[in-house]
PDB file of C-alpha atoms in Angstrom:
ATOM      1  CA  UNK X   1     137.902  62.374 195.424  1.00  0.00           C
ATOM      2  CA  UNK X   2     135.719  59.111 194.646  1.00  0.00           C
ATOM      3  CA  UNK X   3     133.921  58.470 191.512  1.00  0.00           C
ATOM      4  CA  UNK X   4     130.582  56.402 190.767  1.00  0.00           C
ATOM      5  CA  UNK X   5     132.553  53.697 189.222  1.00  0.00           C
ATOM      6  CA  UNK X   6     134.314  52.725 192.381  1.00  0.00           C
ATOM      7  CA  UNK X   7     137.628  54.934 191.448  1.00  0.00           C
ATOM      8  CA  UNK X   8     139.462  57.220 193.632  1.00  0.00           C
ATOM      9  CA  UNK X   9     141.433  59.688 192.262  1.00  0.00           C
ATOM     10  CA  UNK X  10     143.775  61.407 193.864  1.00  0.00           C
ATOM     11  CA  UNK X  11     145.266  64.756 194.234  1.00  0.00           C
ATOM     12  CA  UNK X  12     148.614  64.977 194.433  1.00  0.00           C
ATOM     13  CA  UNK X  13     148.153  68.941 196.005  1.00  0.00           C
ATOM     14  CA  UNK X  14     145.705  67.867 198.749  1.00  0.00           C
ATOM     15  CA  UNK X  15     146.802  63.796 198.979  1.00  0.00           C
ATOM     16  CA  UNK X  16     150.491  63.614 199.006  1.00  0.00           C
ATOM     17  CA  UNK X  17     150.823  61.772 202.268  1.00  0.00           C
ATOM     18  CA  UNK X  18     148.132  59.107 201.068  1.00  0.00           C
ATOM     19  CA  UNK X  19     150.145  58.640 197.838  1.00  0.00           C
ATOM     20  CA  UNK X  20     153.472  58.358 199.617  1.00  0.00           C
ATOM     21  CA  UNK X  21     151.733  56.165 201.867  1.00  0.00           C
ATOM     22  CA  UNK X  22     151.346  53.620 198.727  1.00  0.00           C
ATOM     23  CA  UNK X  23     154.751  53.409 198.011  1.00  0.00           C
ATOM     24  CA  UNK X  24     155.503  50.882 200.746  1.00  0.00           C
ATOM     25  CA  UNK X  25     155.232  47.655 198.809  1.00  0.00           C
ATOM     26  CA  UNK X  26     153.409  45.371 201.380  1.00  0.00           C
ATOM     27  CA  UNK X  27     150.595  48.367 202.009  1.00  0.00           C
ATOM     28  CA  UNK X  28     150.480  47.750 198.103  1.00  0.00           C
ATOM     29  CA  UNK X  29     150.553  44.187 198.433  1.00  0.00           C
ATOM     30  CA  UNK X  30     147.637  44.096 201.127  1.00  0.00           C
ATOM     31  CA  UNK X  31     145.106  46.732 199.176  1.00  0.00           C
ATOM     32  CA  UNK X  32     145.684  44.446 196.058  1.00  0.00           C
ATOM     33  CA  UNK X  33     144.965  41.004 198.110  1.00  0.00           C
ATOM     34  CA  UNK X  34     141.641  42.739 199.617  1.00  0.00           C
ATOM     35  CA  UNK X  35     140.551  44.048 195.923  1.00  0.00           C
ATOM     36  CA  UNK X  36     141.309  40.842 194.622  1.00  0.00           C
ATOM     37  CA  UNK X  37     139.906  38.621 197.615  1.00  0.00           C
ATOM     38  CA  UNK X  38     137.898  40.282 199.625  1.00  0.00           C
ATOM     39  CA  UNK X  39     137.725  41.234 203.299  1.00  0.00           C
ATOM     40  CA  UNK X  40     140.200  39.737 205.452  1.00  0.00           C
ATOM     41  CA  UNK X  41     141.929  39.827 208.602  1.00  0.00           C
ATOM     42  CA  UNK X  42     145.710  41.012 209.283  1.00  0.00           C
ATOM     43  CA  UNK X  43     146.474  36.941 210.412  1.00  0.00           C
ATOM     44  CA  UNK X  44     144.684  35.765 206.665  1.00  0.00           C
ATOM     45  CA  UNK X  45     146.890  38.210 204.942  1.00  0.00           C
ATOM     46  CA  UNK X  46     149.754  37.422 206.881  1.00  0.00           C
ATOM     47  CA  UNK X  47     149.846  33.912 205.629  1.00  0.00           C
ATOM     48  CA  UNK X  48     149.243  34.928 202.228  1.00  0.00           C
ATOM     49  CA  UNK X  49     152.348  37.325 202.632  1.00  0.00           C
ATOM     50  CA  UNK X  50     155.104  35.583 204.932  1.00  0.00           C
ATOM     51  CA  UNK X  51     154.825  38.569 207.080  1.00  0.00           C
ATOM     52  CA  UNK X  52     153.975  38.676 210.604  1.00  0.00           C
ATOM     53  CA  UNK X  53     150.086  39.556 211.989  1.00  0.00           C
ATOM     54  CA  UNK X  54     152.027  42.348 213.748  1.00  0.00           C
ATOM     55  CA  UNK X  55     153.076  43.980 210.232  1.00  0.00           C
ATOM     56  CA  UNK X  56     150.264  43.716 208.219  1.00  0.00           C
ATOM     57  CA  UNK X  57     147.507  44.792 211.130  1.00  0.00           C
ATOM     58  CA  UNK X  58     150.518  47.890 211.422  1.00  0.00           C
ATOM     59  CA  UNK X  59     150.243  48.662 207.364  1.00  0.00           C
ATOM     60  CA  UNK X  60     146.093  48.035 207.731  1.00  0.00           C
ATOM     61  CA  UNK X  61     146.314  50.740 210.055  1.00  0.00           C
ATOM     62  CA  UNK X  62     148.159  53.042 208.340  1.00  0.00           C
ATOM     63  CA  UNK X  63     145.688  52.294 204.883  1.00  0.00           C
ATOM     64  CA  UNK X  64     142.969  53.282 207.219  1.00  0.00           C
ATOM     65  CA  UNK X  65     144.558  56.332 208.202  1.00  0.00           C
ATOM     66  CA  UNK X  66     144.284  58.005 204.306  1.00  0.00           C
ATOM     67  CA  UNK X  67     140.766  55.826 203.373  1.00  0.00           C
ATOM     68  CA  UNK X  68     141.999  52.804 201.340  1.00  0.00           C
ATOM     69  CA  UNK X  69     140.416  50.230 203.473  1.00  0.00           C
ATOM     70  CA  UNK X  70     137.788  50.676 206.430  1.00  0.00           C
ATOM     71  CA  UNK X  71     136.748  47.919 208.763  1.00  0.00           C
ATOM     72  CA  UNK X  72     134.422  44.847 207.226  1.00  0.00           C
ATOM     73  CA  UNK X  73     131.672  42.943 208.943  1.00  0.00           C
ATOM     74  CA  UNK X  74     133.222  40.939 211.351  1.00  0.00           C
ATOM     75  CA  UNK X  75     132.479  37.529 211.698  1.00  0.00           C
ATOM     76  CA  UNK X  76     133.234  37.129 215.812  1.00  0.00           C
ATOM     77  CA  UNK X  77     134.822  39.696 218.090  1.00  0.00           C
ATOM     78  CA  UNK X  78     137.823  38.013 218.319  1.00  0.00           C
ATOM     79  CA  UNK X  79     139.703  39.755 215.326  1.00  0.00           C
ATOM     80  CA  UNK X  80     139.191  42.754 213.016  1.00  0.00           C
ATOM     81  CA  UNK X  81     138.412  42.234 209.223  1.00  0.00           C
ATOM     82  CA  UNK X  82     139.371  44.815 206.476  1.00  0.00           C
ATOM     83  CA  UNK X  83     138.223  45.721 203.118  1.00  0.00           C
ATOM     84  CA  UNK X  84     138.901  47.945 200.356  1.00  0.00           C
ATOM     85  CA  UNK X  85     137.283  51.213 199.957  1.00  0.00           C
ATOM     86  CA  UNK X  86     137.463  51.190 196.258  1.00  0.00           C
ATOM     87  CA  UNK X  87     138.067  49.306 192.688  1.00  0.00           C
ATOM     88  CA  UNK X  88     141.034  51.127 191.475  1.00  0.00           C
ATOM     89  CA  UNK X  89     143.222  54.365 192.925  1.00  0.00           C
ATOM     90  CA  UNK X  90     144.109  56.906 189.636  1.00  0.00           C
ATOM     91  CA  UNK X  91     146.000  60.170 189.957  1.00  0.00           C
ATOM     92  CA  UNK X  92     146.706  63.012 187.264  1.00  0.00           C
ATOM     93  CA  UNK X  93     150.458  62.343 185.855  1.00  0.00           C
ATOM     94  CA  UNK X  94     150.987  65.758 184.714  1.00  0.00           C
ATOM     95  CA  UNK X  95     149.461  67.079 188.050  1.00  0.00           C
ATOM     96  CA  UNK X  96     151.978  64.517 189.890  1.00  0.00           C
ATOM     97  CA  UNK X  97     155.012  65.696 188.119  1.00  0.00           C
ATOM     98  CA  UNK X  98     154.704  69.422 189.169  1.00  0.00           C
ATOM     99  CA  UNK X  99     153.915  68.675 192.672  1.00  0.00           C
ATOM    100  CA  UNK X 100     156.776  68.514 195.051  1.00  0.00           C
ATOM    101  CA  UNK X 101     158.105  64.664 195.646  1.00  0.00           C
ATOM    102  CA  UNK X 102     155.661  63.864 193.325  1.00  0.00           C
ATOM    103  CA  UNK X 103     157.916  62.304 190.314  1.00  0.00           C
ATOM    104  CA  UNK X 104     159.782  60.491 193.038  1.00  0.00           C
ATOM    105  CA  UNK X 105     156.456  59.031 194.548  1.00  0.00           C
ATOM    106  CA  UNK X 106     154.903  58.389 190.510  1.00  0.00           C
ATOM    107  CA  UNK X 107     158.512  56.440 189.964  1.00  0.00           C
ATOM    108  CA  UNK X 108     158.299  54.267 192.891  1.00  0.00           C
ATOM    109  CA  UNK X 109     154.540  53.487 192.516  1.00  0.00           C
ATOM    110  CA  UNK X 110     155.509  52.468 188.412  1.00  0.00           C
ATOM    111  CA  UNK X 111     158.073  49.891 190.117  1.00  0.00           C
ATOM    112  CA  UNK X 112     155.917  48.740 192.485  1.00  0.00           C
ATOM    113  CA  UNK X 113     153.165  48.225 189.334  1.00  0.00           C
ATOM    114  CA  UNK X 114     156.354  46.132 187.883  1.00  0.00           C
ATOM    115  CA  UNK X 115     156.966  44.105 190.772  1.00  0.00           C
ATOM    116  CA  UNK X 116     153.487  43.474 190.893  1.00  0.00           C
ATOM    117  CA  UNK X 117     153.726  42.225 187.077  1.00  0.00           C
ATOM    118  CA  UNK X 118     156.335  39.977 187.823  1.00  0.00           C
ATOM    119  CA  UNK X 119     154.435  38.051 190.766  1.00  0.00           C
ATOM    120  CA  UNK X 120     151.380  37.829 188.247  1.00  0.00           C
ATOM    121  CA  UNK X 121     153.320  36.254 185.859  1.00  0.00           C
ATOM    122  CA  UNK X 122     154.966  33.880 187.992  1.00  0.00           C
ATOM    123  CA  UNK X 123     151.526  33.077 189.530  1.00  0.00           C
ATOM    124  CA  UNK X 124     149.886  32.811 186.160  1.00  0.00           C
ATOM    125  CA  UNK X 125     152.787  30.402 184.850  1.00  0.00           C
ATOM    126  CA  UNK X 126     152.297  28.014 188.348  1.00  0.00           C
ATOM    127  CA  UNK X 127     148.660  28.038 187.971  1.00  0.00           C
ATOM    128  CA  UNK X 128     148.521  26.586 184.214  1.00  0.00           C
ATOM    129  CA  UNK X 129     151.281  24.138 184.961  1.00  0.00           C
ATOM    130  CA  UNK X 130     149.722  23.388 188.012  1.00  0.00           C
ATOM    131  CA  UNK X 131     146.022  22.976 185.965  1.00  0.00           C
ATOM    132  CA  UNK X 132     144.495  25.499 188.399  1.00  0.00           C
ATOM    133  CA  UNK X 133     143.869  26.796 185.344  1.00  0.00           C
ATOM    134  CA  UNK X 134     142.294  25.111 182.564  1.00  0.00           C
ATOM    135  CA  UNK X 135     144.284  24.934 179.038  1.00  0.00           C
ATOM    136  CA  UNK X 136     141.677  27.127 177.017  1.00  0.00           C
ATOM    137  CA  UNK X 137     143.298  30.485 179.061  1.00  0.00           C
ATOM    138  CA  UNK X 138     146.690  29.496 177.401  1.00  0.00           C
ATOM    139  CA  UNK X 139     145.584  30.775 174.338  1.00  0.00           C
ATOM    140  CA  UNK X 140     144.228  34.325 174.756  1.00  0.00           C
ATOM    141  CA  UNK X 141     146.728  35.323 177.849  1.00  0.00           C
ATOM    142  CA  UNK X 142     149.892  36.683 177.146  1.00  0.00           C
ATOM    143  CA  UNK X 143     152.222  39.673 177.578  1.00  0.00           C
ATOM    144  CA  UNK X 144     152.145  42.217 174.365  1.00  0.00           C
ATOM    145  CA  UNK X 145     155.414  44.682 174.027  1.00  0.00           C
ATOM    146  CA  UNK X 146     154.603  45.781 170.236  1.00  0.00           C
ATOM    147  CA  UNK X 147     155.895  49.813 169.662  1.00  0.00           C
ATOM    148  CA  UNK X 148     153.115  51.700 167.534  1.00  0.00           C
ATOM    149  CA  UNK X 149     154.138  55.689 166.659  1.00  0.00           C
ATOM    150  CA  UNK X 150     151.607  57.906 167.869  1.00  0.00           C
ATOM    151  CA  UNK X 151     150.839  61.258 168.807  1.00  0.00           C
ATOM    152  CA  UNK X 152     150.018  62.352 172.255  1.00  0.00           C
ATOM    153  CA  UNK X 153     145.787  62.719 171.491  1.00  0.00           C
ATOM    154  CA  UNK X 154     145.972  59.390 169.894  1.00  0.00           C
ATOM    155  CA  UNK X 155     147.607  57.331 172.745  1.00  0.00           C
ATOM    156  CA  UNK X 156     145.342  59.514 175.258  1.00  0.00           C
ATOM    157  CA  UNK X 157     142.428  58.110 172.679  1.00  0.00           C
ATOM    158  CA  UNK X 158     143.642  54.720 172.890  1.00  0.00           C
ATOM    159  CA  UNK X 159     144.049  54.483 177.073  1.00  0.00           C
ATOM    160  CA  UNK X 160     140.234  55.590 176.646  1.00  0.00           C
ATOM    161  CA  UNK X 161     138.968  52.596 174.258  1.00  0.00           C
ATOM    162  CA  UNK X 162     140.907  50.186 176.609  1.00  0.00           C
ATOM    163  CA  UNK X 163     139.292  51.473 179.634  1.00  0.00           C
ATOM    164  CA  UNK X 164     135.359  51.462 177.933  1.00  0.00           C
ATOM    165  CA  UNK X 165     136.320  47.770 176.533  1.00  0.00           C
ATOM    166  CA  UNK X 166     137.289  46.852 179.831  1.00  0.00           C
ATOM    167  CA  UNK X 167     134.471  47.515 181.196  1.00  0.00           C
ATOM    168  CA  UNK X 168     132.148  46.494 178.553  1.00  0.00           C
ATOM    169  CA  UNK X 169     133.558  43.251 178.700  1.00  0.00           C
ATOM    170  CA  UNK X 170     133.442  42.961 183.052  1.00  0.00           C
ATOM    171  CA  UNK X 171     130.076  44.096 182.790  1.00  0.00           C
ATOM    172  CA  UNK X 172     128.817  41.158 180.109  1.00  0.00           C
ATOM    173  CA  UNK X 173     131.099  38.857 182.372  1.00  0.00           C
ATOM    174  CA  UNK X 174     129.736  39.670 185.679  1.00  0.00           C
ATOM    175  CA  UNK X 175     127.550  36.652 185.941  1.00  0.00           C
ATOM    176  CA  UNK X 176     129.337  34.006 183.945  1.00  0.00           C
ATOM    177  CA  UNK X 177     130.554  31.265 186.136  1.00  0.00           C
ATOM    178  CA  UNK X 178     133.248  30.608 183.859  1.00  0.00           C
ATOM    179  CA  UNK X 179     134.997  34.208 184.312  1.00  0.00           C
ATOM    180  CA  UNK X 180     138.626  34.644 186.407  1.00  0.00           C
ATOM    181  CA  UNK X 181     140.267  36.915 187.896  1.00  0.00           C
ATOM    182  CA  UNK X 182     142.599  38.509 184.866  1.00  0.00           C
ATOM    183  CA  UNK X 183     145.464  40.837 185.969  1.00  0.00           C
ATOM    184  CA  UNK X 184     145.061  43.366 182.803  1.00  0.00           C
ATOM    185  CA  UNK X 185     148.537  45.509 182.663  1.00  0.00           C
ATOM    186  CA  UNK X 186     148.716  48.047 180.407  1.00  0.00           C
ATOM    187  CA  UNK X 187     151.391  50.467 179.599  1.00  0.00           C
ATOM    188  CA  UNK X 188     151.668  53.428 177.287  1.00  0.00           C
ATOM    189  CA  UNK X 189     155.521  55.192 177.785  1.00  0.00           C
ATOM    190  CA  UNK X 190     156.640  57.143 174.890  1.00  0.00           C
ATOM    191  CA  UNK X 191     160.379  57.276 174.441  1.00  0.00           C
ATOM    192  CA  UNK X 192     162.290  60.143 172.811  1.00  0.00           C
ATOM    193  CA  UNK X 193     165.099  59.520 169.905  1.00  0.00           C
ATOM    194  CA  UNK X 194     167.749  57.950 171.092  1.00  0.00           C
ATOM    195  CA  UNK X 195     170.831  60.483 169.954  1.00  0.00           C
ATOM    196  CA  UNK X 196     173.372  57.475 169.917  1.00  0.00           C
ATOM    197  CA  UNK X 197     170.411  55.533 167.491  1.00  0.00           C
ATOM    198  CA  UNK X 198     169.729  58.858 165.244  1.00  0.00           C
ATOM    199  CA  UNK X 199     173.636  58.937 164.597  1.00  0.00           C
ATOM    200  CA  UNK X 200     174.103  55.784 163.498  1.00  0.00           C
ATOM    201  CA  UNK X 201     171.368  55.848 160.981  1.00  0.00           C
ATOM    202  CA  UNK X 202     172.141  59.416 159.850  1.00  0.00           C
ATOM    203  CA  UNK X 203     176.118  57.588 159.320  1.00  0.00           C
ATOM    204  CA  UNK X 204     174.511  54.810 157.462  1.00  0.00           C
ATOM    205  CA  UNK X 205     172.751  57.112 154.634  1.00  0.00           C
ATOM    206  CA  UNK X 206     175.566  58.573 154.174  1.00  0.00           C
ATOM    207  CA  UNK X 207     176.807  57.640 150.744  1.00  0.00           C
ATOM    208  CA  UNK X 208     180.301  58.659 148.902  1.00  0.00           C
ATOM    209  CA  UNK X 209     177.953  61.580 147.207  1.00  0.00           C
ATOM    210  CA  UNK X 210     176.840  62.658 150.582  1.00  0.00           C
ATOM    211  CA  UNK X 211     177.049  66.835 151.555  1.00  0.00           C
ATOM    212  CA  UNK X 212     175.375  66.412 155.002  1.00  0.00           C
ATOM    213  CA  UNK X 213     174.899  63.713 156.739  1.00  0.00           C
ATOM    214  CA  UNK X 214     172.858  65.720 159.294  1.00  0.00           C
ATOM    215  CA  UNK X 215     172.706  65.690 162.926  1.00  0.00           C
ATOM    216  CA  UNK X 216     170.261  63.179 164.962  1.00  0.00           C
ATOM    217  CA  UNK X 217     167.658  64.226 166.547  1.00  0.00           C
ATOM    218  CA  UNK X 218     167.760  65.731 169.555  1.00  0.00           C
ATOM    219  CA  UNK X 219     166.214  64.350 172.899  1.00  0.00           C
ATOM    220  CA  UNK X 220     163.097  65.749 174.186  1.00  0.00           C
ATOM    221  CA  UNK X 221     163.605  67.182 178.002  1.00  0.00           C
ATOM    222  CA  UNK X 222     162.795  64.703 180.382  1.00  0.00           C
ATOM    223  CA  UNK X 223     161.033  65.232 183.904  1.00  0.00           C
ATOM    224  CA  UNK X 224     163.394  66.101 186.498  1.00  0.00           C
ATOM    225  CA  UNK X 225     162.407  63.894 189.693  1.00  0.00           C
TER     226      UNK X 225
END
């Protein structure tokens, strides 16, 4: 299903294939390039890759096939040039989890969002070293990992601000010539008590005048895959 704002969402019911189909880390790699980039052809993002034109025209293909890219306006007839359909793919977690494969698939595609962390970062460090980048983006970029305690409507609240902020802020950005390309990762992933965690601090309050010590929280139930 597409959205006005450029988003397609998927169903995990009625789009498994196309979501399995993302797993594969180059098809990945290639709808991120074309996002980021533009239209190309499978030789342009071959060189950007290391992998051959026979590969990436192969993985084009097969984003074709379930509507992530579609043929561009091609500049000659000599070679085909491909584009992205959309902004930004989105799928229902909860509905993923109860569809069959589907925590396997949301696993893989949450290491694949890692990997693709890890090359920004590396990127991002070249660049300012480099001066690609000028010095006043060393201030505001950086990589946040603080641990706020919140209830499920409030972090649901808070991946909602984000998202309007984000695109208040494109929108007032659009036509500065000074704006980049930022790689915005964000991550919400609540963690249960840790049982080994609970014990030792339920062992450490217990003084000499102590009657129970009591027992550590118990883990939530996790989502089988």
């Amino acid at each position: 299903m597409d959205s006005e704002d450029g988003r397609r969402v998927l169903d995990p019911a009625q789009d498994g294939a196309a979501l399995k189909a993302l797993t594969h880390p180059l098809r990945l790699t290639l709808l991120g390039l074309l996002r980021q980039h533009g239209p190309a052809t499978a030789s342009e993002l071959a060189a950007r890759t290391g992998e051959s034109s026979a590969s990436t025209s192969y993985h084009l293909r097969v984003l074709a096939k379930y509507a992530f890219v579609t043929e561009a306006e091609h500049r000659d007839s000599r070679e085909r040039r491909w584009k992205s359909v959309h902004d930004m793919t989105s799928w229902s977690n909860e509905a993923m989890r109860r569809s069959p494969g589907g925590s396997t698939i949301l696993n893989a595609l949450h290491r694949r969002q890692v990997e693709h962390l890890q090359r920004s970062l590396d990127r991002h460090e070249a660049d300012l070293e480099s001066g690609r980048l000028g010095q006043e983006w060393q201030e505001p970029s950086g990589v946040s990992d603080s641990m706020p305690r919140l209830t499920p409507e409030s972090l649901a609240e808070l991946w909602e601000v984000l998202q309007a902020k984000t695109d208040e802020l494109t929108a007032r950005d659009a036509g500065d010539p000074r704006a980049e390309q930022v790689v915005l990762f964000t991550a919400g992933l609540p963690l249960a008590p840790d049982p080994v965690a609970g014990q030792g601090r339920a062992d450490a309050c217990a003084g000499p005048d102590a009657t129970d010590a009591g027992a550590p929280d118990a883990p939530a139930a996790g989502d089988a895959s």
